Amino acid sequence: MSKGGSHTNFDSAAFSAGAVGGALSIAGALAAGVQNYTRAQRNSWDGWTIEQLRRALDCSEALRLRAHLDLNDAKATNADLERRIADLTLTFKKQAARRAQAAR
C-alpha cells in the first residue's frame, strides 16, 4: 500500500504521530495551567504580614465561634418549641377526651 494519495489509503503512522503530538500539546497546556494556579495561590499570601495573618485568623475564629453560639441558641430554641408543641398536643388530646366523655 502506498502512503497518501487516495482517500482509501490510511497512513496509521502519520495518524499516530499526530495523535501523540496533540496529546502532548494538551498535556503541556494542562501542566502550565496547574503551575500558574499554584504560583498564583502561593503569591496571594506574599503581601501579608504576620500580624495581618494573625488578625485574619482571629477574625475567622471569631466568626466560627459566633456561628457555633448561634447554632447552639437555635438548637435550644428548637428544643423549647418542640416541648411547647408536645405540651399543647397533650392538652388538646385531654380536652378532646373530656369532651368525648361529657358527650356520652
PDB file of C-alpha atoms in Angstrom:
ATOM      1  CA  MET A   1       0.000   0.000   0.000  1.00  0.00           C
ATOM      2  CA  SER A   2       1.279   3.420  -0.877  1.00  0.00           C
ATOM      3  CA  LYS A   3       1.027   6.286   1.587  1.00  0.00           C
ATOM      4  CA  GLY A   4      -1.071   9.334   0.797  1.00  0.00           C
ATOM      5  CA  GLY A   5      -2.944   9.972  -2.390  1.00  0.00           C
ATOM      6  CA  SER A   6      -6.238   8.113  -2.449  1.00  0.00           C
ATOM      7  CA  HIS A   7      -8.845   8.621   0.238  1.00  0.00           C
ATOM      8  CA  THR A   8      -8.862   4.859   0.837  1.00  0.00           C
ATOM      9  CA  ASN A   9      -5.200   4.784   1.882  1.00  0.00           C
ATOM     10  CA  PHE A  10      -4.811   5.348   5.619  1.00  0.00           C
ATOM     11  CA  ASP A  11      -1.394   6.236   6.983  1.00  0.00           C
ATOM     12  CA  SER A  12      -1.516   4.908  10.549  1.00  0.00           C
ATOM     13  CA  ALA A  13       1.996   6.109  11.371  1.00  0.00           C
ATOM     14  CA  ALA A  14       1.121   9.697  10.455  1.00  0.00           C
ATOM     15  CA  PHE A  15      -2.160   9.455  12.353  1.00  0.00           C
ATOM     16  CA  SER A  16      -0.385   8.102  15.451  1.00  0.00           C
ATOM     17  CA  ALA A  17       2.236  10.836  15.276  1.00  0.00           C
ATOM     18  CA  GLY A  18      -0.491  13.472  15.022  1.00  0.00           C
ATOM     19  CA  ALA A  19      -2.418  11.957  17.926  1.00  0.00           C
ATOM     20  CA  VAL A  20       0.685  11.849  20.124  1.00  0.00           C
ATOM     21  CA  GLY A  21       1.544  15.426  19.209  1.00  0.00           C
ATOM     22  CA  GLY A  22      -1.964  16.591  20.039  1.00  0.00           C
ATOM     23  CA  ALA A  23      -1.954  14.748  23.353  1.00  0.00           C
ATOM     24  CA  LEU A  24       1.405  16.270  24.284  1.00  0.00           C
ATOM     25  CA  SER A  25       0.106  19.743  23.417  1.00  0.00           C
ATOM     26  CA  ILE A  26      -2.917  19.268  25.675  1.00  0.00           C
ATOM     27  CA  ALA A  27      -0.779  17.815  28.479  1.00  0.00           C
ATOM     28  CA  GLY A  28       1.596  20.775  28.212  1.00  0.00           C
ATOM     29  CA  ALA A  29      -1.259  23.256  28.424  1.00  0.00           C
ATOM     30  CA  LEU A  30      -2.709  21.491  31.469  1.00  0.00           C
ATOM     31  CA  ALA A  31       0.676  21.410  33.211  1.00  0.00           C
ATOM     32  CA  ALA A  32       1.171  25.124  32.524  1.00  0.00           C
ATOM     33  CA  GLY A  33      -2.302  25.863  33.907  1.00  0.00           C
ATOM     34  CA  VAL A  34      -1.574  23.933  37.101  1.00  0.00           C
ATOM     35  CA  GLN A  35       1.761  25.745  37.505  1.00  0.00           C
ATOM     36  CA  ASN A  36       0.097  29.127  37.011  1.00  0.00           C
ATOM     37  CA  TYR A  37      -2.624  28.309  39.544  1.00  0.00           C
ATOM     38  CA  THR A  38      -0.065  27.092  42.097  1.00  0.00           C
ATOM     39  CA  ARG A  39       2.052  30.203  41.595  1.00  0.00           C
ATOM     40  CA  ALA A  40      -0.980  32.466  41.987  1.00  0.00           C
ATOM     41  CA  GLN A  41      -2.029  30.711  45.190  1.00  0.00           C
ATOM     42  CA  ARG A  42       1.472  30.990  46.622  1.00  0.00           C
ATOM     43  CA  ASN A  43       1.770  34.650  45.632  1.00  0.00           C
ATOM     44  CA  SER A  44      -1.629  35.557  47.081  1.00  0.00           C
ATOM     45  CA  TRP A  45      -0.162  35.384  50.611  1.00  0.00           C
ATOM     46  CA  ASP A  46       3.131  37.119  49.781  1.00  0.00           C
ATOM     47  CA  GLY A  47       1.905  40.629  50.580  1.00  0.00           C
ATOM     48  CA  TRP A  48       0.556  39.718  54.021  1.00  0.00           C
ATOM     49  CA  THR A  49       2.496  40.443  57.203  1.00  0.00           C
ATOM     50  CA  ILE A  50       2.497  38.040  60.136  1.00  0.00           C
ATOM     51  CA  GLU A  51       0.315  40.483  62.069  1.00  0.00           C
ATOM     52  CA  GLN A  52      -2.234  40.664  59.230  1.00  0.00           C
ATOM     53  CA  LEU A  53      -2.335  36.881  59.025  1.00  0.00           C
ATOM     54  CA  ARG A  54      -2.878  36.656  62.794  1.00  0.00           C
ATOM     55  CA  ARG A  55      -5.705  39.197  62.613  1.00  0.00           C
ATOM     56  CA  ALA A  56      -7.309  37.326  59.722  1.00  0.00           C
ATOM     57  CA  LEU A  57      -7.092  34.084  61.708  1.00  0.00           C
ATOM     58  CA  ASP A  58      -8.552  35.783  64.798  1.00  0.00           C
ATOM     59  CA  CYS A  59     -11.399  37.165  62.691  1.00  0.00           C
ATOM     60  CA  SER A  60     -12.047  33.747  61.183  1.00  0.00           C
ATOM     61  CA  GLU A  61     -12.096  32.119  64.614  1.00  0.00           C
ATOM     62  CA  ALA A  62     -14.441  34.802  65.964  1.00  0.00           C
ATOM     63  CA  LEU A  63     -16.827  34.189  63.070  1.00  0.00           C
ATOM     64  CA  ARG A  64     -16.690  30.436  63.685  1.00  0.00           C
ATOM     65  CA  LEU A  65     -17.403  30.955  67.411  1.00  0.00           C
ATOM     66  CA  ARG A  66     -20.339  33.257  66.608  1.00  0.00           C
ATOM     67  CA  ALA A  67     -21.770  30.678  64.214  1.00  0.00           C
ATOM     68  CA  HIS A  68     -21.293  27.956  66.841  1.00  0.00           C
ATOM     69  CA  LEU A  69     -23.067  30.016  69.510  1.00  0.00           C
ATOM     70  CA  ASP A  70     -25.881  30.922  67.102  1.00  0.00           C
ATOM     71  CA  LEU A  71     -26.333  27.247  66.268  1.00  0.00           C
ATOM     72  CA  ASN A  72     -26.494  26.342  69.960  1.00  0.00           C
ATOM     73  CA  ASP A  73     -29.083  29.092  70.537  1.00  0.00           C
ATOM     74  CA  ALA A  74     -31.137  27.842  67.605  1.00  0.00           C
ATOM     75  CA  LYS A  75     -30.987  24.267  68.922  1.00  0.00           C
ATOM     76  CA  ALA A  76     -32.126  25.416  72.382  1.00  0.00           C
ATOM     77  CA  THR A  77     -34.977  27.449  70.869  1.00  0.00           C
ATOM     78  CA  ASN A  78     -35.978  24.493  68.713  1.00  0.00           C
ATOM     79  CA  ALA A  79     -35.998  22.147  71.722  1.00  0.00           C
ATOM     80  CA  ASP A  80     -38.130  24.639  73.679  1.00  0.00           C
ATOM     81  CA  LEU A  81     -40.607  24.933  70.807  1.00  0.00           C
ATOM     82  CA  GLU A  82     -40.813  21.149  70.462  1.00  0.00           C
ATOM     83  CA  ARG A  83     -41.583  20.880  74.209  1.00  0.00           C
ATOM     84  CA  ARG A  84     -44.297  23.520  73.876  1.00  0.00           C
ATOM     85  CA  ILE A  85     -45.795  21.713  70.888  1.00  0.00           C
ATOM     86  CA  ALA A  86     -45.781  18.440  72.819  1.00  0.00           C
ATOM     87  CA  ASP A  87     -47.471  20.139  75.808  1.00  0.00           C
ATOM     88  CA  LEU A  88     -50.138  21.723  73.606  1.00  0.00           C
ATOM     89  CA  THR A  89     -50.729  18.432  71.792  1.00  0.00           C
ATOM     90  CA  LEU A  90     -51.265  16.695  75.133  1.00  0.00           C
ATOM     91  CA  THR A  91     -53.584  19.486  76.296  1.00  0.00           C
ATOM     92  CA  PHE A  92     -55.666  19.228  73.107  1.00  0.00           C
ATOM     93  CA  LYS A  93     -55.899  15.441  73.465  1.00  0.00           C
ATOM     94  CA  LYS A  94     -57.034  15.792  77.088  1.00  0.00           C
ATOM     95  CA  GLN A  95     -59.666  18.373  76.115  1.00  0.00           C
ATOM     96  CA  ALA A  96     -60.901  16.170  73.278  1.00  0.00           C
ATOM     97  CA  ALA A  97     -61.119  13.191  75.624  1.00  0.00           C
ATOM     98  CA  ARG A  98     -63.082  15.249  78.210  1.00  0.00           C
ATOM     99  CA  ARG A  99     -65.485  16.490  75.530  1.00  0.00           C
ATOM    100  CA  ALA A 100     -65.975  12.963  74.237  1.00  0.00           C
ATOM    101  CA  GLN A 101     -66.624  11.677  77.748  1.00  0.00           C
ATOM    102  CA  ALA A 102     -69.026  14.546  78.510  1.00  0.00           C
ATOM    103  CA  ALA A 103     -70.914  13.872  75.293  1.00  0.00           C
ATOM    104  CA  ARG A 104     -71.644  10.266  76.366  1.00  0.00           C
TER     105      ARG A 104
END
